[in-house]
mmCIF file of C-alpha atoms in Angstrom:
data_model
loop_
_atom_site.group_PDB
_atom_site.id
_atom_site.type_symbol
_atom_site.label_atom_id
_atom_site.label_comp_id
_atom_site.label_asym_id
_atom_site.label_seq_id
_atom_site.Cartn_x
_atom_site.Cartn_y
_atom_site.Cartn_z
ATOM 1 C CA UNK T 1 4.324 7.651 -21.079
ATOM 2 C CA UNK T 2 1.800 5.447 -18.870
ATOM 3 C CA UNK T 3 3.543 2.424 -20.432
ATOM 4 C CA UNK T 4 6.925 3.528 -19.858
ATOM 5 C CA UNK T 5 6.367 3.640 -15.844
ATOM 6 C CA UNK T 6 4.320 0.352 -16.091
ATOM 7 C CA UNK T 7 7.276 -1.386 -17.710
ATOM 8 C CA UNK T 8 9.750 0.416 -15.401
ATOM 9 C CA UNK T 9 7.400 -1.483 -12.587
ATOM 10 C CA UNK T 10 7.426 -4.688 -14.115
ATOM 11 C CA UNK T 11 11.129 -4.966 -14.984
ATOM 12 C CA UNK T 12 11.434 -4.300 -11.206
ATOM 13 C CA UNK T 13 9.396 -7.050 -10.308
ATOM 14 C CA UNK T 14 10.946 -9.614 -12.467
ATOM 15 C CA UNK T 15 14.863 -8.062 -11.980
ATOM 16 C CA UNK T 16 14.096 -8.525 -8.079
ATOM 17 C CA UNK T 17 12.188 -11.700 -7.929
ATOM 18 C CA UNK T 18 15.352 -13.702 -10.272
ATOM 19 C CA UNK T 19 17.689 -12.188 -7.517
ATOM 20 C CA UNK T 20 15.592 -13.900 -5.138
ATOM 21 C CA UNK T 21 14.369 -11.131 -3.314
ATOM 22 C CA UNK T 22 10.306 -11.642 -3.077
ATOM 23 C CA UNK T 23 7.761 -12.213 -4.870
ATOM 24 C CA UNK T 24 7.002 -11.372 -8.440
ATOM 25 C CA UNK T 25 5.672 -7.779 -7.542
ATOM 26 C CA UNK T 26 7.171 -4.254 -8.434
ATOM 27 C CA UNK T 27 6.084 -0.548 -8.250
ATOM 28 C CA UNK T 28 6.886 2.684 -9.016
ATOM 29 C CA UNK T 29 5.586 6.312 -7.578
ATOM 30 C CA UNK T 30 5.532 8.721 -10.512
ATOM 31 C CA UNK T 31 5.622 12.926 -10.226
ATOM 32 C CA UNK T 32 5.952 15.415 -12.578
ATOM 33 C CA UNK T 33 7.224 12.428 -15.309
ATOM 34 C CA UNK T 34 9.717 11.394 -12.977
ATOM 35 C CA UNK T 35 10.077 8.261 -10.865
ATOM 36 C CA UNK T 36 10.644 9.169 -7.018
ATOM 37 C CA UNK T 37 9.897 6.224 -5.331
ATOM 38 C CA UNK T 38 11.127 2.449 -6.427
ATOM 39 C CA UNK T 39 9.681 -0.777 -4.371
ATOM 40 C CA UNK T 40 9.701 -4.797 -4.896
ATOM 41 C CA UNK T 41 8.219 -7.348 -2.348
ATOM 42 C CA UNK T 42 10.858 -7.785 0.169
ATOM 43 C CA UNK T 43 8.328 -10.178 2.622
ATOM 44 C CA UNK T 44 10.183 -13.066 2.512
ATOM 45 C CA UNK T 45 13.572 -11.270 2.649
ATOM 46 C CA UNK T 46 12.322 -8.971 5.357
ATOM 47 C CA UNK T 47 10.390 -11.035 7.285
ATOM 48 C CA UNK T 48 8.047 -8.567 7.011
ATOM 49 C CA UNK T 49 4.232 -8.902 5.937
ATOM 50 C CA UNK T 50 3.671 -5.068 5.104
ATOM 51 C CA UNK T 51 7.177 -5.323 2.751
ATOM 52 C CA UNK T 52 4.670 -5.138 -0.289
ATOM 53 C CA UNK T 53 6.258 -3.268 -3.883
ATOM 54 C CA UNK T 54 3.511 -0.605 -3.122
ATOM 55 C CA UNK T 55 4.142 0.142 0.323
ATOM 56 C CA UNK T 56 8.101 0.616 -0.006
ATOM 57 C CA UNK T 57 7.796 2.312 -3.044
ATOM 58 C CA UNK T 58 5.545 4.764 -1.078
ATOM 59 C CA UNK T 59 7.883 4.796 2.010
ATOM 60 C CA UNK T 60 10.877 5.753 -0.197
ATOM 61 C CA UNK T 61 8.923 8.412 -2.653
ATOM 62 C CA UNK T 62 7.644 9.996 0.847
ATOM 63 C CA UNK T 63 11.449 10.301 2.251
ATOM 64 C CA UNK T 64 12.562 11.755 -1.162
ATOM 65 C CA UNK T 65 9.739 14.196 -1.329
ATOM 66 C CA UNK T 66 9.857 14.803 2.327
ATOM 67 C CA UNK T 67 5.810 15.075 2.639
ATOM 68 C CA UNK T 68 3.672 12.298 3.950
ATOM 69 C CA UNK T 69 0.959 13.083 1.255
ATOM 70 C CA UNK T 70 1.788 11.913 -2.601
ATOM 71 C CA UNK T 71 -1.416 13.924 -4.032
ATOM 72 C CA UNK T 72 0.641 14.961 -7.278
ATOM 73 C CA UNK T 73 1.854 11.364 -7.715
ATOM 74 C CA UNK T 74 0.688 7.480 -9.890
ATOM 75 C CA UNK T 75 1.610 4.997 -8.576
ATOM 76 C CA UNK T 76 2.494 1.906 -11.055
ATOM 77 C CA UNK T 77 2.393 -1.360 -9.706
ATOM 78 C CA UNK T 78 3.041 -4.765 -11.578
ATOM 79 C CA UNK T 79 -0.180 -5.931 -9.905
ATOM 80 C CA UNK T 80 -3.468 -5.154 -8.506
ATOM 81 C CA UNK T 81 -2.911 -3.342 -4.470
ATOM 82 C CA UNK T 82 -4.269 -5.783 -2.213
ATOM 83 C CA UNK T 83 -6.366 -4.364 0.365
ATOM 84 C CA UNK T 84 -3.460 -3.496 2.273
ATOM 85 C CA UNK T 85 -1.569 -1.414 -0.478
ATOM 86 C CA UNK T 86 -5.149 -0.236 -1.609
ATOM 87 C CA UNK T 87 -5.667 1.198 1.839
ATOM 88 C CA UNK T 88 -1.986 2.651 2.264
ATOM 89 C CA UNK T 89 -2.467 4.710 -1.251
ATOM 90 C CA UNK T 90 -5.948 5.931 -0.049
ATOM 91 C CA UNK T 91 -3.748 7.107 3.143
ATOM 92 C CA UNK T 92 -0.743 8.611 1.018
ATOM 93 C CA UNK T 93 -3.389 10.347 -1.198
ATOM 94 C CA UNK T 94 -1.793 9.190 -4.498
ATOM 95 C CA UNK T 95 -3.440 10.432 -7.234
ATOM 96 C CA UNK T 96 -4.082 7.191 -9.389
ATOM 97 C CA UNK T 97 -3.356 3.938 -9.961
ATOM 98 C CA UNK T 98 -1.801 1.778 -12.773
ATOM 99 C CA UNK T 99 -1.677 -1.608 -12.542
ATOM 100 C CA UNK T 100 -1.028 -4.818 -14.633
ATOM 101 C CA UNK T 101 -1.733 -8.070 -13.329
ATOM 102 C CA UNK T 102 -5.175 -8.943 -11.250
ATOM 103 C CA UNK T 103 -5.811 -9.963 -8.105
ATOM 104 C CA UNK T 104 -7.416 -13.394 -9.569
ATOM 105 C CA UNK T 105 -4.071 -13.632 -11.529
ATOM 106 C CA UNK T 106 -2.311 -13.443 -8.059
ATOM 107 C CA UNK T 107 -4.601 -15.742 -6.313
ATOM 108 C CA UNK T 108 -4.086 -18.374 -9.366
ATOM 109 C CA UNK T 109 -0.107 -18.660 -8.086
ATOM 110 C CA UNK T 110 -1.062 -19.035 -4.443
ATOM 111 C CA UNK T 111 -1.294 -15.490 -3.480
ATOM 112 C CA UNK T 112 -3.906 -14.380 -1.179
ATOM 113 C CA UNK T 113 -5.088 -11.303 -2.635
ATOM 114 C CA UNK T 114 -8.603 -11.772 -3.525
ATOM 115 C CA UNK T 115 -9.620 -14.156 -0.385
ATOM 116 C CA UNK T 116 -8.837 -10.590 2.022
ATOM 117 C CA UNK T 117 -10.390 -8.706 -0.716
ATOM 118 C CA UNK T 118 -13.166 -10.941 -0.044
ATOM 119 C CA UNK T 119 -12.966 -11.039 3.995
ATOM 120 C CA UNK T 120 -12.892 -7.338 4.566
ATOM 121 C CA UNK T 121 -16.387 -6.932 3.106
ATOM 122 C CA UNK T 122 -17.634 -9.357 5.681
ATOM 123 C CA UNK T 123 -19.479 -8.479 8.698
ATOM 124 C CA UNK T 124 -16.617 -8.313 11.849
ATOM 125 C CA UNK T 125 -18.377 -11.290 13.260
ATOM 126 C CA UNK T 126 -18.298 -13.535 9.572
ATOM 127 C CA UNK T 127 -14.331 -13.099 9.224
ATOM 128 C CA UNK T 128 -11.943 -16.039 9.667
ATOM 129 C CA UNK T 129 -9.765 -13.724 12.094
ATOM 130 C CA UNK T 130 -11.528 -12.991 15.408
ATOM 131 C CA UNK T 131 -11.345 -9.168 16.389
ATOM 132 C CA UNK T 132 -12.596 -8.451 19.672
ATOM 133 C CA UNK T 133 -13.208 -5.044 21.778
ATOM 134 C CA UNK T 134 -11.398 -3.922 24.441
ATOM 135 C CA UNK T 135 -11.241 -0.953 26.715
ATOM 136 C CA UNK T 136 -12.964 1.446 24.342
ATOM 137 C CA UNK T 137 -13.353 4.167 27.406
ATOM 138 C CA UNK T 138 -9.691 3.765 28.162
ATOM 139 C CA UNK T 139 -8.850 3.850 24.222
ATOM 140 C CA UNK T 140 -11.238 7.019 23.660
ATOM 141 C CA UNK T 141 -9.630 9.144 25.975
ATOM 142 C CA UNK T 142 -7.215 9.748 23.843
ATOM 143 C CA UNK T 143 -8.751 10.360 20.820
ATOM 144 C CA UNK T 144 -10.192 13.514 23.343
ATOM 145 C CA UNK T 145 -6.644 14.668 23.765
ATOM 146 C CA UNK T 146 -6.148 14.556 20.132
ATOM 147 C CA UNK T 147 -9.174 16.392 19.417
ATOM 148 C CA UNK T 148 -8.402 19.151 22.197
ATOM 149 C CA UNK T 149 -4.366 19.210 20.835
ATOM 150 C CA UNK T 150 -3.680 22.754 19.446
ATOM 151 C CA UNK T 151 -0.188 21.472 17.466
ATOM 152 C CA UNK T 152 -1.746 18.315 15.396
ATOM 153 C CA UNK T 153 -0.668 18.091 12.222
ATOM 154 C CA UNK T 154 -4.280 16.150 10.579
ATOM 155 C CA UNK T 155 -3.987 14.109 7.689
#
């Protein structure tokens, strides 16, 4: 069955790359032995950074299922999440992850997987992209609102 979805993820991938869509990536979100959420990489199409496979087939399993938690759900992806996609599936609580291709296979055809893999376990001050502070006591009040809201919805 594992198989099955991978391939389902991988025909994706290829199908939507030839149409000259994206990149060579493809996923599928799996429940209950039943695909619910399709995605490709749409970045260059989209103009859109955060158009991974992963994340739209996320986006689209979440509006099907109506729930913005996936915890019964795989998620099948043609290649390893980067740390973007890795962090979104923490996020949507999928279940586990199936995946074919590495991120050193990705970084081999000029993808830059592995290098953020790489500069998110540096040290703030070590990365190549400068983040800087600003207005924390401004910032933090409301995280106090949140904290004192009786409505939240936490996830």
């Amino acid at each position: 069955m594992h198989e099955k979805f991978m391939r389902a993820a991988i025909r994706l991938s290829v199908q939507k790359m030839r149409q000259g869509q994206g990149g060579p990536f493809g996923a599928v979100v799996v429940r209950r032995g039943k695909i619910v959420g399709r995605g490709w990489n749409r970045v260059t199409t989209a103009n859109d950074p955060t158009a991974h496979a992963e994340i739209a087939a996320i986006r689209e399993a979440c509006r099907r299922l109506r729930s913005f938690q996936l915890d019964e759900c795989d998620l099948y992806t043609s290649c390893e999440p980067c740390p973007m996609c890795l962090a979104a599936i923490y996020w949507a609580r999928l279940r586990q992850v199936f995946y074919g291709n590495t991120r050193r296979d990705a970084a081999r055809i000029g993808f830059d997987d592995d290098f953020i893999y790489r500069e998110v376990a540096l040290p703030i001050g070590k990365r190549q992209r400068r983040l800087r502070q600003l207005l924390r006591p401004e910032a933090l009040a409301a995280f106090r609102e949140w904290e004192r809201k009786p409505d939240k919805v936490c996830y």
